[in-house]
Tab-separated table of C-alpha atoms in Angstrom:
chain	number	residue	atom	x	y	z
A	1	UNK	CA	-9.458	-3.080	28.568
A	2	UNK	CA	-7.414	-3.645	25.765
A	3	UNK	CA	-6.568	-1.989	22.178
A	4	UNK	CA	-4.961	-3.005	19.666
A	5	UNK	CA	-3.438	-0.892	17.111
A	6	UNK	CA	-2.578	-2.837	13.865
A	7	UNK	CA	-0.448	-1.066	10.427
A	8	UNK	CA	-1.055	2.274	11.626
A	9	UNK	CA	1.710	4.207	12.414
A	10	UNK	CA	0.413	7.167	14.183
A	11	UNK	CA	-2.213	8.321	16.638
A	12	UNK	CA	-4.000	10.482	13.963
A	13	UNK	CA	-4.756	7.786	11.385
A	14	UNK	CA	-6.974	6.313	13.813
A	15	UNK	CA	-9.859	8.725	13.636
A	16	UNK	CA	-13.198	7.569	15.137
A	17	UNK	CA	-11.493	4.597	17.148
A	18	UNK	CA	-8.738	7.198	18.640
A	19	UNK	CA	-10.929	8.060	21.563
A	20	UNK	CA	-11.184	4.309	22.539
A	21	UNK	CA	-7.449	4.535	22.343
A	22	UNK	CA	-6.942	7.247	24.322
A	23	UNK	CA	-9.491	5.784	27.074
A	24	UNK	CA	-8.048	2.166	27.264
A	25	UNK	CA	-5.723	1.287	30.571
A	26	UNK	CA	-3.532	-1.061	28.114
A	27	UNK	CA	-2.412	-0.023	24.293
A	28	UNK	CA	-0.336	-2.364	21.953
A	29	UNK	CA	0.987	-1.009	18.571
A	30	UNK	CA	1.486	-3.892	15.892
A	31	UNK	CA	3.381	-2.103	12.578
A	32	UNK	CA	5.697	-2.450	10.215
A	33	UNK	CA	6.370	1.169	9.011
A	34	UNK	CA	10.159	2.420	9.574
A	35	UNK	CA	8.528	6.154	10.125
A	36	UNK	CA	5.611	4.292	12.648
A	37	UNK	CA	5.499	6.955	15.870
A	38	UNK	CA	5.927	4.580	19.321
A	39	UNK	CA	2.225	5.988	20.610
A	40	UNK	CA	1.723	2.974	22.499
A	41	UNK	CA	2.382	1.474	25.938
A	42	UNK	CA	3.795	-1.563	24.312
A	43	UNK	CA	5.252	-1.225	20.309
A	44	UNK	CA	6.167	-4.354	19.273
A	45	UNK	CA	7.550	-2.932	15.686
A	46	UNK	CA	9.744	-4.136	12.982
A	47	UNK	CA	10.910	-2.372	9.595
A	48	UNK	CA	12.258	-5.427	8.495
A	49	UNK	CA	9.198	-7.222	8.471
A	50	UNK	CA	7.252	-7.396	4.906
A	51	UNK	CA	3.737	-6.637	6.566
A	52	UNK	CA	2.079	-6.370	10.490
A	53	UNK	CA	0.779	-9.641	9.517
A	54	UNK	CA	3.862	-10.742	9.018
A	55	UNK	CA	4.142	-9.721	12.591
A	56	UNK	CA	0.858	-11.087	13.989
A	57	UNK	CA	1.971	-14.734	12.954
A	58	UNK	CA	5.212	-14.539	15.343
A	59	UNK	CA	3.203	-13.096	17.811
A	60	UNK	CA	0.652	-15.653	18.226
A	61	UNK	CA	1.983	-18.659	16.283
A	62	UNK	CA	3.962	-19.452	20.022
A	63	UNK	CA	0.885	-19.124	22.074
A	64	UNK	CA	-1.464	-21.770	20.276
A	65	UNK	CA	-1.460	-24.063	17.435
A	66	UNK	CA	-2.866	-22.302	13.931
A	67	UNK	CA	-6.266	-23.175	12.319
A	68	UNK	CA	-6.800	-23.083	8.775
A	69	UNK	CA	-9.429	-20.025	9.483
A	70	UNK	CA	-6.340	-17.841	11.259
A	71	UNK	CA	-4.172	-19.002	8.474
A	72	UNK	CA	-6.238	-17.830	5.744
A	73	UNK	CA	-6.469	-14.764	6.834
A	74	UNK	CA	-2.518	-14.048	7.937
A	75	UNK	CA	-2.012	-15.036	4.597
A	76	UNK	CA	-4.514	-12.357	3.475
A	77	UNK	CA	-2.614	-9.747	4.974
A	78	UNK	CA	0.395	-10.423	3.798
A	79	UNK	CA	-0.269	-10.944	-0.019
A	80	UNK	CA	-2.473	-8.033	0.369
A	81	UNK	CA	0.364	-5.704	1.973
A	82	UNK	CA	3.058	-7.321	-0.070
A	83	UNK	CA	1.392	-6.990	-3.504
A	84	UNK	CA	1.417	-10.212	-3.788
A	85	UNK	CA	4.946	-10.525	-2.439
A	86	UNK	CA	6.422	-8.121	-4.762
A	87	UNK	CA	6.900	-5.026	-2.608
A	88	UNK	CA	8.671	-6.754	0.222
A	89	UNK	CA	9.417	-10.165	0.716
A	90	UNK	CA	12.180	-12.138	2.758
A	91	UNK	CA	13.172	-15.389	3.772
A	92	UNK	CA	11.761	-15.507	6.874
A	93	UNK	CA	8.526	-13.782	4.977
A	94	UNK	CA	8.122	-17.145	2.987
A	95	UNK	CA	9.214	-19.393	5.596
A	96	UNK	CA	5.994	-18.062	7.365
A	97	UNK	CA	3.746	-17.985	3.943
A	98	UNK	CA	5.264	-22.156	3.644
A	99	UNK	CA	3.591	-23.057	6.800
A	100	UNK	CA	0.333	-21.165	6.054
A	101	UNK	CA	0.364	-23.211	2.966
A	102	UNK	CA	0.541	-26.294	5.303
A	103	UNK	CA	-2.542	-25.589	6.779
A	104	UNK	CA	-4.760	-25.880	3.753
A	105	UNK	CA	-5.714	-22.549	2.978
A	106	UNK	CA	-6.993	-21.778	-0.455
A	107	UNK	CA	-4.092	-20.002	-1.600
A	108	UNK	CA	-4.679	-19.266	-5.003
A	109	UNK	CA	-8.645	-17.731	-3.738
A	110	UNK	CA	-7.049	-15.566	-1.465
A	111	UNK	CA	-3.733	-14.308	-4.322
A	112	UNK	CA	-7.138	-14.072	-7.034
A	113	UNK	CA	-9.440	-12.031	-4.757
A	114	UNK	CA	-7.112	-9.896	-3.792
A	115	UNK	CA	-5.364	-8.813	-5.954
A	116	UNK	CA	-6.759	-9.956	-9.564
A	117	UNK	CA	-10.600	-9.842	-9.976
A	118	UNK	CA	-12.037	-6.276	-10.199
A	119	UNK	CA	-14.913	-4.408	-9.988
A	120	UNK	CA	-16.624	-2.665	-13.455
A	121	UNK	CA	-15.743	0.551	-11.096
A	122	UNK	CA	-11.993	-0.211	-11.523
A	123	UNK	CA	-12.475	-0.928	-15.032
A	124	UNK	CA	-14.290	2.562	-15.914
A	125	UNK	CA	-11.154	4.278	-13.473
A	126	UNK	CA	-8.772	2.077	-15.641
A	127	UNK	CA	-10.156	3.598	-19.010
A	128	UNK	CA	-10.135	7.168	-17.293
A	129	UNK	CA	-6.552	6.756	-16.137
A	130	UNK	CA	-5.377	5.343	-19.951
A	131	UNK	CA	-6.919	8.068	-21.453
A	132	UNK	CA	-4.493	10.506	-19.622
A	133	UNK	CA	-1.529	8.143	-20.018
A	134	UNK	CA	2.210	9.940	-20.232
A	135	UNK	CA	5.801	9.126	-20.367
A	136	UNK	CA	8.847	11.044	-18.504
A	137	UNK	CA	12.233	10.349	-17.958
A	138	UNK	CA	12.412	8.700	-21.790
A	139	UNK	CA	10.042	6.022	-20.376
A	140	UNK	CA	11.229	5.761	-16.946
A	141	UNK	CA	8.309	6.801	-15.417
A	142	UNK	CA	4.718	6.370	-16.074
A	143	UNK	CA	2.022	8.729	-14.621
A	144	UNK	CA	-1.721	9.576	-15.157
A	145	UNK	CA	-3.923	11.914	-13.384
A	146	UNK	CA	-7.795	11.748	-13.119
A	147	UNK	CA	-9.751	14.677	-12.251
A	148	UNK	CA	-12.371	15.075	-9.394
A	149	UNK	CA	-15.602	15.361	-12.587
A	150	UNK	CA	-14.218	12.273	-14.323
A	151	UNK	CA	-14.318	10.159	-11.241
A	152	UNK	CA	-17.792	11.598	-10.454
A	153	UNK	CA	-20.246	9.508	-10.421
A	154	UNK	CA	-18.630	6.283	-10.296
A	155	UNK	CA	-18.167	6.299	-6.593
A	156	UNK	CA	-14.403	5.015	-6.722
A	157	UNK	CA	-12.536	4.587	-3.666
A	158	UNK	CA	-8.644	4.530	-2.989
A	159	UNK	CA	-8.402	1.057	-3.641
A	160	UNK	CA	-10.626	0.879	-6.964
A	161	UNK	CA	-6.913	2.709	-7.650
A	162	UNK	CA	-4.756	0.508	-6.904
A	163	UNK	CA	-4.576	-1.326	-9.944
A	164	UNK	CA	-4.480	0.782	-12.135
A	165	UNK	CA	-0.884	2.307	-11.227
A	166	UNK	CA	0.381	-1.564	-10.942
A	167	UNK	CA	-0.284	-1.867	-14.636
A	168	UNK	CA	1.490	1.902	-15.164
A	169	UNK	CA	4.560	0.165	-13.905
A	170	UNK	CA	4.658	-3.012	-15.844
A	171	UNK	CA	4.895	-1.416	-19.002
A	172	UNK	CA	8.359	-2.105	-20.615
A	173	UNK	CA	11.201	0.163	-20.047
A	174	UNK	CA	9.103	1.742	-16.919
A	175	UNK	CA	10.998	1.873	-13.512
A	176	UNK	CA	8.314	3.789	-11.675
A	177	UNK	CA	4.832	5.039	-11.924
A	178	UNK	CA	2.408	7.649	-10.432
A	179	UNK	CA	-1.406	8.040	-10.505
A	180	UNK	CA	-2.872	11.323	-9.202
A	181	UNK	CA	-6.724	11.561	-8.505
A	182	UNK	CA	-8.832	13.642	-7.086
A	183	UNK	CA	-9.946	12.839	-3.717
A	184	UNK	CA	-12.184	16.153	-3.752
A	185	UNK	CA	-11.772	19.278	-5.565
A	186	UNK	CA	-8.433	20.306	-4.214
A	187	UNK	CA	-7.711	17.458	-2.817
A	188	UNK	CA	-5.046	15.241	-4.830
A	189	UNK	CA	-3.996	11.867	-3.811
A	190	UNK	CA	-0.866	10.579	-5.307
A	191	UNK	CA	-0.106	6.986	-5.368
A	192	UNK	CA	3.405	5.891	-5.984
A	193	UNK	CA	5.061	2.434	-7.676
A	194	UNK	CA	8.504	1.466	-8.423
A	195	UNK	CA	10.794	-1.558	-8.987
A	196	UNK	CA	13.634	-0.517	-7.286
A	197	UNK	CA	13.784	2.628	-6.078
A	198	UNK	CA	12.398	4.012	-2.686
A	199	UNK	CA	9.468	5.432	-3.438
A	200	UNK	CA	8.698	5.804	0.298
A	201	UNK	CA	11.459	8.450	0.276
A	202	UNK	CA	10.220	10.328	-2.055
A	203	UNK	CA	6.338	9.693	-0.372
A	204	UNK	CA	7.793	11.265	3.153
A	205	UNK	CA	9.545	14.628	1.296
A	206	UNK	CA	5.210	15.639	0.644
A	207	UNK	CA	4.296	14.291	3.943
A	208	UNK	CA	2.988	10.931	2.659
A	209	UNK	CA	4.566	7.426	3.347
A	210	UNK	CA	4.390	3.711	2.861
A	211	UNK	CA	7.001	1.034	1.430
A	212	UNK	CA	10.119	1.305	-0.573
A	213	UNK	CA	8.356	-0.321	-3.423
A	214	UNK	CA	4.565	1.358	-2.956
A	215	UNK	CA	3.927	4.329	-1.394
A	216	UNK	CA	1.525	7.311	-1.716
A	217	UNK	CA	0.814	10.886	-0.459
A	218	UNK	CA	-1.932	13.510	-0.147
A	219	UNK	CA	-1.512	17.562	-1.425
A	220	UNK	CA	-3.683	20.220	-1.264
A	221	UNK	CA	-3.953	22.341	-4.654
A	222	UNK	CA	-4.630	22.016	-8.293
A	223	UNK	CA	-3.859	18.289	-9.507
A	224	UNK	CA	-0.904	20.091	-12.227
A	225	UNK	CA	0.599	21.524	-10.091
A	226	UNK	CA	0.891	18.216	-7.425
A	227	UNK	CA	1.593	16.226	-10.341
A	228	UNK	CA	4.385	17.686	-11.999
A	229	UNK	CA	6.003	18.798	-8.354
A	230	UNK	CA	5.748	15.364	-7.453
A	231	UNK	CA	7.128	14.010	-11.021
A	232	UNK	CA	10.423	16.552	-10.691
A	233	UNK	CA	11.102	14.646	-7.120
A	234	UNK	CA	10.511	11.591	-9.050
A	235	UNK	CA	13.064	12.140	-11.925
A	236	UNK	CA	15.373	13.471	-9.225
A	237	UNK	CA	15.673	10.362	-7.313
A	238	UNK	CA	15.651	8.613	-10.623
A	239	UNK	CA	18.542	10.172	-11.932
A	240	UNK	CA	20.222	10.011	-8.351
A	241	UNK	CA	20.194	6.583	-8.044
């Protein structure tokens, strides 16, 4: 009767649950992406805003008063999309994150799941990734790259990833940072982090996307190759800035 489509900013990325879309008499498109497609009946989105959940609070906080339960997991959202709120933040965004706080919810659980305890996966894709360390741009950027046969047999996801090109960027002198894996053989994920440039720009130019701050893309070819294409763009908009 009704579907809701939440941080997904085109019909494609919904795979299986697209034919439920497609079916449904009444379609509602919750996002936060400045390139999100209006696929819906009803798009209620917002560039501005640092995550959907971001959005999801002012949509419902009029309707009904907030538990704790609903609160924890707004919250959730947004220190998950946010990185904690270091990729996008505003006033408004911790005007909303003040009033969560209000309800109880175990903020410092939800900051420590999320985005601090790891798996001994992420710690063997961690070692992998150091072991391939490099420096471009005289330090300006930081990128690794694992290979499809060292990942094998770990059984790593995209988000056992995650971390690893967070730390990449924090090391001194280091205003961005890439981590290339290997989805499959031929298959290269790239996932991009910077402090102040739009990474997101340079995301969309190979078809990718995501924030100004985090962003990533997927390329078909031989992880060199996608890495050092996707480096030159890097040092480009580097030097450009």
């Amino acid at each position: 009767d009704l579907f809701f489509c939440l941080d997904c900013g085109a019909p494609e990325r919904l795979g299986a649950a697209l034919a439920v879309h497609q079916r449904a008499p009444v379609t509602i498109c919750v996002d936060h992406h400045d390139a999100a497609l209006p696929f819906c009946q009803i798009n209620a989105v917002d560039p501005d805003a640092s995550s959907t959940s971001e959005l999801v609070y002012l949509l419902i906080q009029p309707l009904a008063p907030l538990d704790k339960d609903v609160g924890t997991a707004i919250y959730a959202g947004i220190i998950c999309d946010t990185g904690g709120f270091r990729h996008a933040a505003s006033a408004r965004t911790m005007r909303i994150a003040s009033e969560l706080l209000a309800l109880g919810i175990p903020y410092t659980e939800i900051y420590n799941t999320l985005l601090k305890r790891h798996t001994l996966t992420e710690a063997l894709v961690f070692r992998a990734a150091l072991e391939n360390l490099a420096l471009a741009s005289d330090g300006r950027i930081a990128h690794s790259r694992i290979n499809a046969e060292a990942l094998s047999g770990m059984n790593a996801s995209g988000q056992d990833m995650d971390g690893v090109v967070e730390y990449l960027l924090n090391i001194q002198g280091t205003e961005a940072a890439a981590l290339f894996y290997e989805k499959a053989p031929g298959e290269v994920k790239a996932s991009l982090r910077s402090k102040e440039l739009d990474i997101g720009a340079v995301a969309r130019r190979f078809g990718g996307g995501g924030h100004k701050k985090a962003a990533g893309c997927t390329l078909t070819g031989e992880i060199k190759d996608i890495s050092e294409k996707v480096l030159k763009a890097l040092e480009s908009a580097l030097h450009a800035k």
